[in-house]
Coordinates of C-alpha atoms and ligand atoms in Angstrom, one line a residue:
X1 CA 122.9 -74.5 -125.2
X2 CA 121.5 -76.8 -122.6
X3 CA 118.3 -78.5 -123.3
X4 CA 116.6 -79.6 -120.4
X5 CA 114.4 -82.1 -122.6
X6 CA 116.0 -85.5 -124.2
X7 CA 114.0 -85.2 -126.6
X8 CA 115.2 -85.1 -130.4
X9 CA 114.8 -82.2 -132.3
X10 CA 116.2 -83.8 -135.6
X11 CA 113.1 -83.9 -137.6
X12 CA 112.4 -83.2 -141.3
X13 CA 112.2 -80.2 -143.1
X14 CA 108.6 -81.2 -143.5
X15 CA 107.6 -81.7 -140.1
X16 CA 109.0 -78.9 -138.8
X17 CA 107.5 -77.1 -141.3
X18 CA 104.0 -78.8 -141.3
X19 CA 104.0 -78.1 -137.5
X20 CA 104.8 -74.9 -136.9
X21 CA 102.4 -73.4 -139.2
X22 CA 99.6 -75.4 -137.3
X23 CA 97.0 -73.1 -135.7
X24 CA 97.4 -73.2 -132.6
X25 CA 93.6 -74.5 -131.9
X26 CA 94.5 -77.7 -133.2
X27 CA 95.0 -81.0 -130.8
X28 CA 98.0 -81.5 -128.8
X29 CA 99.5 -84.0 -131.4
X30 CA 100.3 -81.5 -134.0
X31 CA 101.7 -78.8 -131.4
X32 CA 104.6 -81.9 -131.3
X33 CA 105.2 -81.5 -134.7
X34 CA 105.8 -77.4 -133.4
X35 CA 109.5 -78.9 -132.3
X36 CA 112.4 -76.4 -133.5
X37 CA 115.4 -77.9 -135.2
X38 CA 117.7 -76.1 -132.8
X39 CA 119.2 -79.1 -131.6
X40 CA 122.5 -78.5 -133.0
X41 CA 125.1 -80.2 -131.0
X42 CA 128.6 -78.1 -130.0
X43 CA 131.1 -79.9 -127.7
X44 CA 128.6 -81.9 -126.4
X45 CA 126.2 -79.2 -125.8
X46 CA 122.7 -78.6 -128.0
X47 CA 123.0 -75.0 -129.4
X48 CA 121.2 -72.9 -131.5
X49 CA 122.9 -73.0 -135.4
X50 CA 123.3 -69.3 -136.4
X51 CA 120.0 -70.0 -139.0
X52 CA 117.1 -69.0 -137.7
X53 CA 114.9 -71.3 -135.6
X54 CA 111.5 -71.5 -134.5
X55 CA 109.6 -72.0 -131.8
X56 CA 105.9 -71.2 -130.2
X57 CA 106.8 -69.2 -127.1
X58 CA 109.9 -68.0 -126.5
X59 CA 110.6 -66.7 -122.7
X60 CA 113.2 -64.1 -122.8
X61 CA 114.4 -64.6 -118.5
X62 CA 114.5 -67.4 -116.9
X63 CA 114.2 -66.3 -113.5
X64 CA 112.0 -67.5 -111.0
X65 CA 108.6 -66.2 -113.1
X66 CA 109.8 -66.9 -116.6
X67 CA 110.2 -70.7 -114.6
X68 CA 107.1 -70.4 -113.2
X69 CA 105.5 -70.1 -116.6
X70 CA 107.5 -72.4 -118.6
X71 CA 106.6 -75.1 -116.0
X72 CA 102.8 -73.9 -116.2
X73 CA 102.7 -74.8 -119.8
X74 CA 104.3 -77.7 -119.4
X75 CA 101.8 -79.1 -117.0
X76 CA 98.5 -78.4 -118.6
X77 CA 96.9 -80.3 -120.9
X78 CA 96.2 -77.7 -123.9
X79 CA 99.8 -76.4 -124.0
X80 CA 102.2 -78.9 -122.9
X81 CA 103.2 -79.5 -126.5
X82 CA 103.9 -76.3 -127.2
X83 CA 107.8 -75.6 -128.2
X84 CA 108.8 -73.5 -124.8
X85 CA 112.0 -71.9 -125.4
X86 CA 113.5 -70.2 -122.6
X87 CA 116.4 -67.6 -123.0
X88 CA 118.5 -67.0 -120.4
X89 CA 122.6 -67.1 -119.7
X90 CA 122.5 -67.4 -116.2
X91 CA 124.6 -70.6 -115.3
X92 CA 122.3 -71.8 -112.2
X93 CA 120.2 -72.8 -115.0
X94 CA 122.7 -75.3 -116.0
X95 CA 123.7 -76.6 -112.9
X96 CA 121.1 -79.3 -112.2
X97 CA 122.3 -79.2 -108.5
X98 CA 122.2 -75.9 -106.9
X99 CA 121.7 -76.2 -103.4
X100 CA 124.0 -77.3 -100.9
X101 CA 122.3 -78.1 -97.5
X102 CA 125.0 -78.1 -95.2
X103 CA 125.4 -73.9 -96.4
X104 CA 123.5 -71.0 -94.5
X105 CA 120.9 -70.2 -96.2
X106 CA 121.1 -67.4 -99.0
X107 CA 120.6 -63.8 -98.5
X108 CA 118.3 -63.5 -101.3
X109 CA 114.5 -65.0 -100.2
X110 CA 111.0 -64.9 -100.8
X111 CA 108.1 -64.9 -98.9
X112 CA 105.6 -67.1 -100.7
X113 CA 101.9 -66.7 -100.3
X114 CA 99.4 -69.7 -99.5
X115 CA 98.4 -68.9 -103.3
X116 CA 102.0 -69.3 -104.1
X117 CA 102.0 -72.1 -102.6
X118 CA 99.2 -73.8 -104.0
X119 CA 100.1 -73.0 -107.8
X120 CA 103.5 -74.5 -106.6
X121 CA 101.6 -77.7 -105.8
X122 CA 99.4 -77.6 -108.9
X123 CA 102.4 -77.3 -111.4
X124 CA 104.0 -80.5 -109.1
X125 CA 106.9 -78.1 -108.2
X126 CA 106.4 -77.8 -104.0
X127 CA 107.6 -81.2 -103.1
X128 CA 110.7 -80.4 -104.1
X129 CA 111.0 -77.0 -101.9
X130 CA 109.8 -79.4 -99.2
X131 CA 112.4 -81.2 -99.4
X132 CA 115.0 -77.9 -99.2
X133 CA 115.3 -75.9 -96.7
X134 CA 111.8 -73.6 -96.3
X135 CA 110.1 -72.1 -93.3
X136 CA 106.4 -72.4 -93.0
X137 CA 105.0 -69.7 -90.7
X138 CA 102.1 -69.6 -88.6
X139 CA 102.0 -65.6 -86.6
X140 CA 103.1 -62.1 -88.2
X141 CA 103.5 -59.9 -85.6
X142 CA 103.5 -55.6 -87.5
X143 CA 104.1 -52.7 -85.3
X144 CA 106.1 -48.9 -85.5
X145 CA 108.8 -47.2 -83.3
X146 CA 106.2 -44.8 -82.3
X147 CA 105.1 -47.4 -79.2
X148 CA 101.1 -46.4 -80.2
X149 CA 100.1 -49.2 -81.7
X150 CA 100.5 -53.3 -83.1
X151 CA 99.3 -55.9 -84.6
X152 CA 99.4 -60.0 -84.1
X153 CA 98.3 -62.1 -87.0
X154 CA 97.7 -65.6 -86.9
X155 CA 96.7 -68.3 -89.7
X156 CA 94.0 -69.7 -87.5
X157 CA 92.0 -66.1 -88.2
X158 CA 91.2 -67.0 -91.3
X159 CA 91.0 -71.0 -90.4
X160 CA 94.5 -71.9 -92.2
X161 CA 97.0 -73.5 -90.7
X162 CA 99.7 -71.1 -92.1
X163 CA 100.0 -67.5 -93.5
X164 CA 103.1 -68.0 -95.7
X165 CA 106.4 -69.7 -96.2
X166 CA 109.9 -67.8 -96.3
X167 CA 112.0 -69.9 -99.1
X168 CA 115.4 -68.9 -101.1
X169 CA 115.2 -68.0 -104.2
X170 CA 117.6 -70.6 -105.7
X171 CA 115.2 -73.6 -104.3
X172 CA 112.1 -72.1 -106.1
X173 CA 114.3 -71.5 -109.1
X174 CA 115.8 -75.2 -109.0
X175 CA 112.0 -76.6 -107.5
X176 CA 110.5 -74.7 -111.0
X177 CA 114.1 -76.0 -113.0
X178 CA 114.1 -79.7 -111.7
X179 CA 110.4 -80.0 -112.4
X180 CA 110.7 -79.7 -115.9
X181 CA 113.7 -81.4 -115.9
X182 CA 111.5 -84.6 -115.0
X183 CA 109.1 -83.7 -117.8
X184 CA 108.7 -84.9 -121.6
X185 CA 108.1 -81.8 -122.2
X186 CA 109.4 -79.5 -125.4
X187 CA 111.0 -77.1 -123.3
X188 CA 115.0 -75.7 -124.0
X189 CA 116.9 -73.5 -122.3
X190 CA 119.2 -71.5 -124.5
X191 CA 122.4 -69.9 -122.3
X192 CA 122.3 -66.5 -123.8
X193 CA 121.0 -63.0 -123.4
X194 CA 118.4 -61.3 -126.4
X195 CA 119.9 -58.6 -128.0
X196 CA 117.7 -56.9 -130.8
X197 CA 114.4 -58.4 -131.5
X198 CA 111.7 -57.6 -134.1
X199 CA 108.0 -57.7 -133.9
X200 CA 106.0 -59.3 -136.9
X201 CA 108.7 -60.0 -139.1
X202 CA 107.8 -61.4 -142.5
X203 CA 110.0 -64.5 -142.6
X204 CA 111.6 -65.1 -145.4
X205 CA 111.5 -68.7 -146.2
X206 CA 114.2 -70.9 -146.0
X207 CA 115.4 -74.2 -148.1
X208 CA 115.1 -76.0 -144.4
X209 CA 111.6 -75.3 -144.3
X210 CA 112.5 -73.8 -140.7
X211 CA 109.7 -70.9 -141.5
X212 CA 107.9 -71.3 -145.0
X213 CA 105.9 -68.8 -147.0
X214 CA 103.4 -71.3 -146.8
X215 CA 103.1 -70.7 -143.2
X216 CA 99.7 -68.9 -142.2
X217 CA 101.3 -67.3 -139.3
X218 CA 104.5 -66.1 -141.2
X219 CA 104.0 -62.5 -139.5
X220 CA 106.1 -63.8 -136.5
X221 CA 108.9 -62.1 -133.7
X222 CA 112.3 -62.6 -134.8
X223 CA 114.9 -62.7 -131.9
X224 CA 118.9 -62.0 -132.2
X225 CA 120.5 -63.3 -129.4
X226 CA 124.0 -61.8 -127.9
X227 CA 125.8 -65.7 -129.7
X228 CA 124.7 -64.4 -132.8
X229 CA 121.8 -66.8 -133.1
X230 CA 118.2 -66.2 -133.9
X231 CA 115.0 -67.3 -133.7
X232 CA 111.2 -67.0 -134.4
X233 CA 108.6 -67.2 -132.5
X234 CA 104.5 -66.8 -132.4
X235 CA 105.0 -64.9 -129.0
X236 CA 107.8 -63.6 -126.8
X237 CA 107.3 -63.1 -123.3
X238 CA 109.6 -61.2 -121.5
X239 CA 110.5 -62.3 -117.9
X240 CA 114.0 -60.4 -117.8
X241 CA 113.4 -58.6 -114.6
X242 CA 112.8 -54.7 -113.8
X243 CA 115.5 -53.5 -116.4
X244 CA 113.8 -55.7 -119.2
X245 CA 115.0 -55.7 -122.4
X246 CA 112.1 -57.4 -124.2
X247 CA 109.7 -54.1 -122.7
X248 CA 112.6 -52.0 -123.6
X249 CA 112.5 -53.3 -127.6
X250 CA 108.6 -53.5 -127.9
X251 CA 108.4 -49.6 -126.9
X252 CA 106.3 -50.7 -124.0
X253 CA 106.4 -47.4 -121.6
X254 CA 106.6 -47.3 -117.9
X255 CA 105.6 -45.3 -115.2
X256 CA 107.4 -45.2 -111.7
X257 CA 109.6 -43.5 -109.2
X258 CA 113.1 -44.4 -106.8
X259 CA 112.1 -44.4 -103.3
X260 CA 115.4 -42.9 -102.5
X261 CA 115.7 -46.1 -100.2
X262 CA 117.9 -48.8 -100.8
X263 CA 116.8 -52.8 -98.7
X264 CA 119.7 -54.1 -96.8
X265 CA 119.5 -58.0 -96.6
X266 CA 121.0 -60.7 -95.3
X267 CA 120.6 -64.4 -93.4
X268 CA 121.2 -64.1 -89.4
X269 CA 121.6 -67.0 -86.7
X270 CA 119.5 -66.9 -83.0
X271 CA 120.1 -69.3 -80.4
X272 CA 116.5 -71.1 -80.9
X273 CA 114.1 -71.2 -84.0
X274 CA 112.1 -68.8 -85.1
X275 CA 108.5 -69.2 -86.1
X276 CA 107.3 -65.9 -86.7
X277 CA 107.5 -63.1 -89.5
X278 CA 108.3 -59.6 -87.8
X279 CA 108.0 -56.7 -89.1
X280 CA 108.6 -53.0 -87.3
X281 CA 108.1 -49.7 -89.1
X282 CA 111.3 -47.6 -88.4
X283 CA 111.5 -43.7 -89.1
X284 CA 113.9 -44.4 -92.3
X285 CA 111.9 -48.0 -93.3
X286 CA 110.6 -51.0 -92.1
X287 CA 112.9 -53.8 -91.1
X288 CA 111.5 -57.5 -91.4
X289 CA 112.7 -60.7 -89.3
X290 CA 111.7 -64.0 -91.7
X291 CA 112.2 -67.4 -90.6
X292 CA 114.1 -69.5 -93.4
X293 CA 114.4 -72.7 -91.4
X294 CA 116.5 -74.4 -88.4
X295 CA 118.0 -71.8 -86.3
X296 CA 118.2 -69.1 -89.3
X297 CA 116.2 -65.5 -90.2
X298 CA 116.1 -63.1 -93.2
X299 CA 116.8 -59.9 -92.4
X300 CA 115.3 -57.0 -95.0
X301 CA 115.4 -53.2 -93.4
X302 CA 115.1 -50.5 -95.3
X303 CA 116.8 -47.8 -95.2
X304 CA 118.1 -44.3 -96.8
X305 CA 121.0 -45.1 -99.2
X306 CA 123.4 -42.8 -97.3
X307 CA 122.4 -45.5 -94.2
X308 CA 122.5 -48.6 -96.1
X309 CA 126.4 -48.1 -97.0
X310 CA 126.7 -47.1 -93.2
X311 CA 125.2 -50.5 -92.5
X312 CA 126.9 -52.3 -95.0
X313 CA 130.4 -51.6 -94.1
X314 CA 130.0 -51.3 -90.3
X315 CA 131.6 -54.6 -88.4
X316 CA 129.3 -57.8 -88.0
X317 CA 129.1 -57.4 -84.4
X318 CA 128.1 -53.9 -85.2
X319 CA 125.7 -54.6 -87.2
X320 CA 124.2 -57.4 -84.9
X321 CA 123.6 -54.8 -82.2
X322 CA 122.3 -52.6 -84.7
X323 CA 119.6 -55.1 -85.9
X324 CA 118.8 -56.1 -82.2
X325 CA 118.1 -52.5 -81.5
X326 CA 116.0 -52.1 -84.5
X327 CA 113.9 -54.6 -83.3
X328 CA 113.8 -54.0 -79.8
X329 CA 113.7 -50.6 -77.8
X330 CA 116.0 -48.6 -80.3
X331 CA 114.1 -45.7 -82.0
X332 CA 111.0 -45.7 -79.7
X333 CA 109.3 -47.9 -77.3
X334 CA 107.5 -51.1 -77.2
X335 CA 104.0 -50.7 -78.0
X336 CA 101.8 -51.1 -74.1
X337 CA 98.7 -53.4 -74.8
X338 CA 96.4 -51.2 -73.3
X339 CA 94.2 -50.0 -76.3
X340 CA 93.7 -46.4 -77.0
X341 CA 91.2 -46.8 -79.5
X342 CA 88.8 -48.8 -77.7
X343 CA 85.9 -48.2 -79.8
X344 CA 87.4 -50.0 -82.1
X345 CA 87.2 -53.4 -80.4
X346 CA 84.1 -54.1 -82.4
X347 CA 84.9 -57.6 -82.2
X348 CA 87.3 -60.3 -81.1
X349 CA 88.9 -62.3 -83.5
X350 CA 91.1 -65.4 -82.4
X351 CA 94.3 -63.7 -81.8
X352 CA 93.1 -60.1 -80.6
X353 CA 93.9 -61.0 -77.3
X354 CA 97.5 -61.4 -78.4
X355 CA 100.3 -59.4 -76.4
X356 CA 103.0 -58.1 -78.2
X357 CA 106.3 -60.3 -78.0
X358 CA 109.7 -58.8 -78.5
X359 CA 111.4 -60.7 -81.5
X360 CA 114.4 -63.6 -80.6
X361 CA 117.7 -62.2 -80.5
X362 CA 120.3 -62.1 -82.8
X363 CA 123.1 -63.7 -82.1
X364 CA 125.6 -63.7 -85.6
X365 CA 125.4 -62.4 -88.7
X366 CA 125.9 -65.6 -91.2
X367 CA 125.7 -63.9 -94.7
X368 CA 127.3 -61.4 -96.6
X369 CA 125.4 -57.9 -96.7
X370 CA 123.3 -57.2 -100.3
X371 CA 121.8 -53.8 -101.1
X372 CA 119.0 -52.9 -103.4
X373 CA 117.9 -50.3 -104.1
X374 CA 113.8 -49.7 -104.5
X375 CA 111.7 -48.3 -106.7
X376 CA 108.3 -48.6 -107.8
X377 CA 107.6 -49.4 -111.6
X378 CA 104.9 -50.0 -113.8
X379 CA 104.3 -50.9 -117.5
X380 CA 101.4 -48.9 -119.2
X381 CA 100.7 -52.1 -121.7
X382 CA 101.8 -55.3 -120.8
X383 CA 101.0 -56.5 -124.4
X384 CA 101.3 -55.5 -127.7
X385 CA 101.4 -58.0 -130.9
X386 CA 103.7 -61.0 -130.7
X387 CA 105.0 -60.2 -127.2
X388 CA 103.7 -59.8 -123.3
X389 CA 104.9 -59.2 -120.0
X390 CA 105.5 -61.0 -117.1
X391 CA 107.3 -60.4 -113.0
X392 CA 109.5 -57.9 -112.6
X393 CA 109.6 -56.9 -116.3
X394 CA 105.8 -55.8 -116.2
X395 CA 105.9 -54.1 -112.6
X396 CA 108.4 -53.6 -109.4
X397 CA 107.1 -53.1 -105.8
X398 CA 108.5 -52.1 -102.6
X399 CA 109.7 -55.2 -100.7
X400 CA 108.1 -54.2 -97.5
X401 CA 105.1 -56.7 -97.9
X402 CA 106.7 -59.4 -100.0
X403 CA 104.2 -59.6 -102.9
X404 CA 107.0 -59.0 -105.7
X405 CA 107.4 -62.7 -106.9
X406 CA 103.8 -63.4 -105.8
X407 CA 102.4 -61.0 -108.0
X408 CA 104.7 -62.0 -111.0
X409 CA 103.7 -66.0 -110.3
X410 CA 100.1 -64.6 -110.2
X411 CA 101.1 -63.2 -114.2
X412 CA 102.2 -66.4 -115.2
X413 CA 99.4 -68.6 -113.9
X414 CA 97.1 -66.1 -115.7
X415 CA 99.3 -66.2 -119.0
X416 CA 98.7 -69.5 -119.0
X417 CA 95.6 -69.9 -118.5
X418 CA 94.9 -67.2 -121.4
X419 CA 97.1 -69.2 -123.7
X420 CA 95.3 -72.4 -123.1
X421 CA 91.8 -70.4 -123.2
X422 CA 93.7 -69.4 -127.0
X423 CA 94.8 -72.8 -127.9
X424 CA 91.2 -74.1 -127.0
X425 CA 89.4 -71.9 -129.4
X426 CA 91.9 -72.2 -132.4
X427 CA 93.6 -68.8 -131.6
X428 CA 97.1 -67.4 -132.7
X429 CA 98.5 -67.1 -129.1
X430 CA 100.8 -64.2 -130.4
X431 CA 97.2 -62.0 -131.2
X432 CA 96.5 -58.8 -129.2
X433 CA 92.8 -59.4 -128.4
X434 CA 94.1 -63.3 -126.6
X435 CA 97.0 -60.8 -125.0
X436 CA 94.9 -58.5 -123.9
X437 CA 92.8 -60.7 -121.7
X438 CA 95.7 -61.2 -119.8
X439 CA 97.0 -57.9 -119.2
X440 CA 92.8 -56.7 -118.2
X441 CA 93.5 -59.6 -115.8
X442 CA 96.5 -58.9 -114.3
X443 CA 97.0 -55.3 -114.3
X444 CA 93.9 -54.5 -112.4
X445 CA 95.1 -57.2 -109.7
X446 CA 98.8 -55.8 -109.8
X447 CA 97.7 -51.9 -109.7
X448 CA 95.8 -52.7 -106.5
X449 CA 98.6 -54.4 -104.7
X450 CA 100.9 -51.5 -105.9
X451 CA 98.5 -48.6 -104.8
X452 CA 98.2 -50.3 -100.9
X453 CA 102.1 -51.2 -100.9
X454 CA 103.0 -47.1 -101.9
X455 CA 100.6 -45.9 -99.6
X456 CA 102.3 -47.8 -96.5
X457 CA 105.5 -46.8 -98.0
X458 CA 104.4 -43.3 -97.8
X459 CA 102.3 -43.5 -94.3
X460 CA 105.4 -44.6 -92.6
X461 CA 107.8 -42.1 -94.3
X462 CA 106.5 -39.0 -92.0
X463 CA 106.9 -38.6 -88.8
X464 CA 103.9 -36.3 -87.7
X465 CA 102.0 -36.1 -84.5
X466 CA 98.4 -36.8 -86.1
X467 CA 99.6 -38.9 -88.7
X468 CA 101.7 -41.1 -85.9
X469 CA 97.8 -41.2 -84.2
X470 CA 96.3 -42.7 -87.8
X471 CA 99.1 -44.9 -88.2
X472 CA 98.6 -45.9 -84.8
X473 CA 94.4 -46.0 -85.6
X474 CA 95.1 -48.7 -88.3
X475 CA 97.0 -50.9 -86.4
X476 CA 94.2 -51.0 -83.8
X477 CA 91.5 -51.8 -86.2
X478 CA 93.3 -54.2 -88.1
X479 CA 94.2 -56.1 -85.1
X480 CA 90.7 -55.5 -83.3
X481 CA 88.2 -55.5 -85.9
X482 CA 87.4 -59.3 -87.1
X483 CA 86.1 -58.7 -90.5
X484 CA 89.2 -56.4 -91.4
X485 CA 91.5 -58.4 -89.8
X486 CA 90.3 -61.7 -92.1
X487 CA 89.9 -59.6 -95.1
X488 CA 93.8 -58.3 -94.8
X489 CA 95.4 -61.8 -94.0
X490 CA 92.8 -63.4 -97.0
X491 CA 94.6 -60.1 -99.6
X492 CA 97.9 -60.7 -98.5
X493 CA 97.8 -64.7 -98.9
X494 CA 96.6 -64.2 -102.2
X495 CA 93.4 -66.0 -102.0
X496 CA 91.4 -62.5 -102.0
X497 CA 92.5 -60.9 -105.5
X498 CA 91.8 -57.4 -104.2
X499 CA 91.2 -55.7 -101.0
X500 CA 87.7 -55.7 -99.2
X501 CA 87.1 -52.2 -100.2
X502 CA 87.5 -53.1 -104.0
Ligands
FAD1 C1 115.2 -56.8 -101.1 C2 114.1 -57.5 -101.8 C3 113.3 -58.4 -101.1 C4 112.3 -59.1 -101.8 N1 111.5 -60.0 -101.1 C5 110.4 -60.5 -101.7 C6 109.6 -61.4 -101.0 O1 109.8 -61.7 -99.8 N2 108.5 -62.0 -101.6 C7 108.2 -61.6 -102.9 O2 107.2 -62.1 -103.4 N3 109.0 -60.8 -103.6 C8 110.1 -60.3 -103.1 N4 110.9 -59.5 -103.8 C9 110.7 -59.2 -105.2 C10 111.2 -60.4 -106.0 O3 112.6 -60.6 -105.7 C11 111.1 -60.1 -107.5 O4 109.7 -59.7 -107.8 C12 111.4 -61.3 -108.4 O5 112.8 -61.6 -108.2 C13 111.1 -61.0 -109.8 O6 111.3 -62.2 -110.6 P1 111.4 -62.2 -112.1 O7 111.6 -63.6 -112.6 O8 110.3 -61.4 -112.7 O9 112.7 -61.3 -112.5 P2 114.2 -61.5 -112.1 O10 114.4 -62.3 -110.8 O11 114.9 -60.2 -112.2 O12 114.8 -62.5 -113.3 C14 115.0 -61.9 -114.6 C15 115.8 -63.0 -115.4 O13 116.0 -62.4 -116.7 C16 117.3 -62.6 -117.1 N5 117.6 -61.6 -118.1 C17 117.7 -60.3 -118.0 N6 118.0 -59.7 -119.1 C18 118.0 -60.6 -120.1 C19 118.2 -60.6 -121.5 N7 118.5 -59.5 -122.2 N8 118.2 -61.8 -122.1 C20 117.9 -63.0 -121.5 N9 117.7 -63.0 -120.1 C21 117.8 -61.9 -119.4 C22 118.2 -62.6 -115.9 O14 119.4 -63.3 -116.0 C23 117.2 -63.2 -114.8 O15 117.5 -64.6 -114.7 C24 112.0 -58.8 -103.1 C25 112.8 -57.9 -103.8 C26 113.8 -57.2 -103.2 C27 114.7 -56.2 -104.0

């Protein structure tokens, strides 16, 4: 195991034992005495012993939400004492320095939203990224093959001075990682995957005192994890991604369907930097242009499957044309600026006066191609007793807005908030009522951003006369009418937690 805390977990029987069965309403100090013994050493290395250990929150993924959270209780006052353990085997987690400036930047990137952004800064995580390659952006520019219509957005609209930031993954995970790696905090990273957990165990009790039948919260999660260890816990959260195991276990049920599309993406080079986030509707799926810093974009076009492998395997100079074309002429033509609609200019906001710009060129492909393929999936209960969802695990979205990771960061703000809010009042943060608050929360927030993202999906999938006129409708009014126009950029930045018509 790697712990990212130097702290010592070699207390007595009788602090461990006093501790964990502390309510969790009581003050900060006695959540210290919460500490697990897991701090077995093996070449070198903490690991779990294969008795079973105990902690307060166990977060099954350690991916860039399951970080998010971990370093969110960390940093506030009523839960940074809490015994965080997260479970995870990816090795980036144990490599304290991922990122290597002098290497393109990675295929795999998010676009983070001013909200984003701002929870970054609360949890003390965003000076970091600032210090890695990102790429703050300032104008979106939206528009279709069908030449009818467009749309220019620009932070100034809404008074900002930016609508978003493109960033790799692996510098938000290591931002989140080396965060709480310059923490006292109780938080451990165990290297390994869960394999069978159950909910509201009776735990026996043991001669350590690890979980005694003393204990007034002995109804607790066990945890077997693919090492053979185990552990207990007052709440699991699961953070492992759209395939989650955790949801899988608790009998949580989803709904969903495959868009029969599959996201091509990869990191391209232009002769001069970009600034802007481009995005044109194609007849098989949008394809988006992101800045990620110096001379550098992200490329993510969707596609059919039977296209994406074309794609994938074609030449890189092939595919560089290809790309070019997308964004240029290819398919249809470039939208005019005279306005076919214009009863809709009911009033000018900053950048309505904004012509359409053809996006820079590109000039070399500097990545290897990845494909994904995209579906739409939702959890009908994020919570149940003794466990909760969060990210990817609790709901997948189509790619074509970027709101995945922003929409699981929003989860694990809320979550812990809702623990704190728990803690506060002298609740068991593993109790379905405390759960429930966050799932109300979240899922009505998370249902309206997947609703808006499938219908765009499913506007731009036809290609009908009066429909193309609609499509074509929309894009006039939200570039031409002021109030719309705000109320979109204020949605999509997060700082609006549903649409204006909600
Ligand atoms: C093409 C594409 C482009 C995207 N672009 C954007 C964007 O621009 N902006 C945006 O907001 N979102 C974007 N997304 C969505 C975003 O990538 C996801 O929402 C995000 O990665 C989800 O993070 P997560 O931590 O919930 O899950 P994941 O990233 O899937 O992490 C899950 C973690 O759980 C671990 N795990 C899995 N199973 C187990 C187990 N049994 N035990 C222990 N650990 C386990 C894994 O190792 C992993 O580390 C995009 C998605 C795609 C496909």
């Amino acid at each position: 195991m790697y712990r990212i805390v130097a702290r010592s977990f070699g207390g007595s029987k009788r602090f461990l034992h006093k501790g964990f069965c502390s309510t969790a309403g009581q003050q900060a100090s006695n959540f210290t005495a919460c500490q697990s013994s897991h701090s077995h050493e093996q070449n070198g290395k903490p690991s779990l012993s294969s008795d079973p250990k105990q902690c307060d929150v166990a977060i099954v993924g350690g991916g860039m939400v399951g970080m998010a959270l971990a370093c969110s209780l960390a940093t506030s006052p009523l839960t940074e004492k809490l015994n965080v353990v997260i479970i995870d085997s990816n090795p980036a987690l144990q490599n304290k320095n991922l990122i290597n400036s002098d290497d393109p930047p990675d295929a795999r990137v998010s676009t983070v939203t001013p909200a984003t952004i701002s929870f970054f800064k609360d949890v003390g995580a965003w000076d970091y990224v600032e210090q890695h390659r990102h790429a703050y952006f300032d104008t979106m520019q939206v528009w279709d093959y069908t030449g009818l219509g467009y749309t220019r957005y620009k932070a100034r609209d809404v008074n900002k001075e930016v609508l978003g930031c493109v960033v790799e993954n692996k510098v938000l995970l290591s931002a989140l990682l080396s965060r709480i790696q310059n923490m006292k905090t109780l938080t451990s990273i165990y290297p390994s995957k869960l394999a069978t957990m159950k909910l509201n165990v009776s735990s026996a009790s043991k001669e350590d005192g690890t979980v005694g039948e003393a204990c007034p919260h002995k109804q607790l999660a066990k945890l077997e994890l693919s090492d053979g260890s185990s552990l207990y816990t007052k709440l699991v959260v699961g953070a492992d991604g759209g395939k989650s195991r955790v949801r899988e276990l608790a009998g949580l049920r989803t709904t969903g369907w495959s868009y029969s599309q599959n996201a091509i993406i990869c990191t391209v080079e232009h002769s001069k930097e970009n600034h802007c986030a481009w995005q044109r509707f194609l007849p098989s799926g949008p394809i988006a242009l992101l800045p990620i810093g110096d001379t550098f974009s992200n490329i993510v076009w969707t596609m059919t499957p039977k296209e994406a492998s074309d794609f994938k395997s074609m030449t890189e100079d092939e595919f560089v044309v290809a790309v070019n074309h997308a964004l240029d002429y290819g398919y249809g033509p470039h939208p005019g600026s005279s306005n076919i609609f214009p009863w809709l200019r009911l009033d000018a906001a900053s950048s309505v006066n904004e012509a359409f710009e053809i996006p820079p060129k590109v000039v070399k492909l500097s990545s290897e191609r990845m494909m994904f393929p995209l579906s739409l999936m939702h959890a009908k209960d994020y919570a149940a007793k003794r466990v909760v969802l969060v990210g990817d695990a609790a709901h997948t979205v189509h790619p074509l807005a970027g709101q995945g990771v922003n929409l699981g960061f929003g989860d694990a703000m809320a979550l812990s908030r809702i623990i704190s809010e728990g803690i506060a009042v002298g609740s068991d943060i593993g109790e379905v009522p405390l759960l429930k608050r966050y799932e109300t929360d979240r899922k009505a927030a998370n249902l309206a951003m997947m609703a808006i993202l499938d219908g765009f999906q499913k506007a731009y999938s036809v290609d009908f006369g009066p429909l193309n006129i609609l499509r074509a409708a929309a894009f006039h009014g939200a570039q031409y009418i002021k109030p719309l126009k705000k109320s979109i950029i204020a949605y999509a930045s997060g700082e609006q937690k549903f649409p204006f018509f909600l």
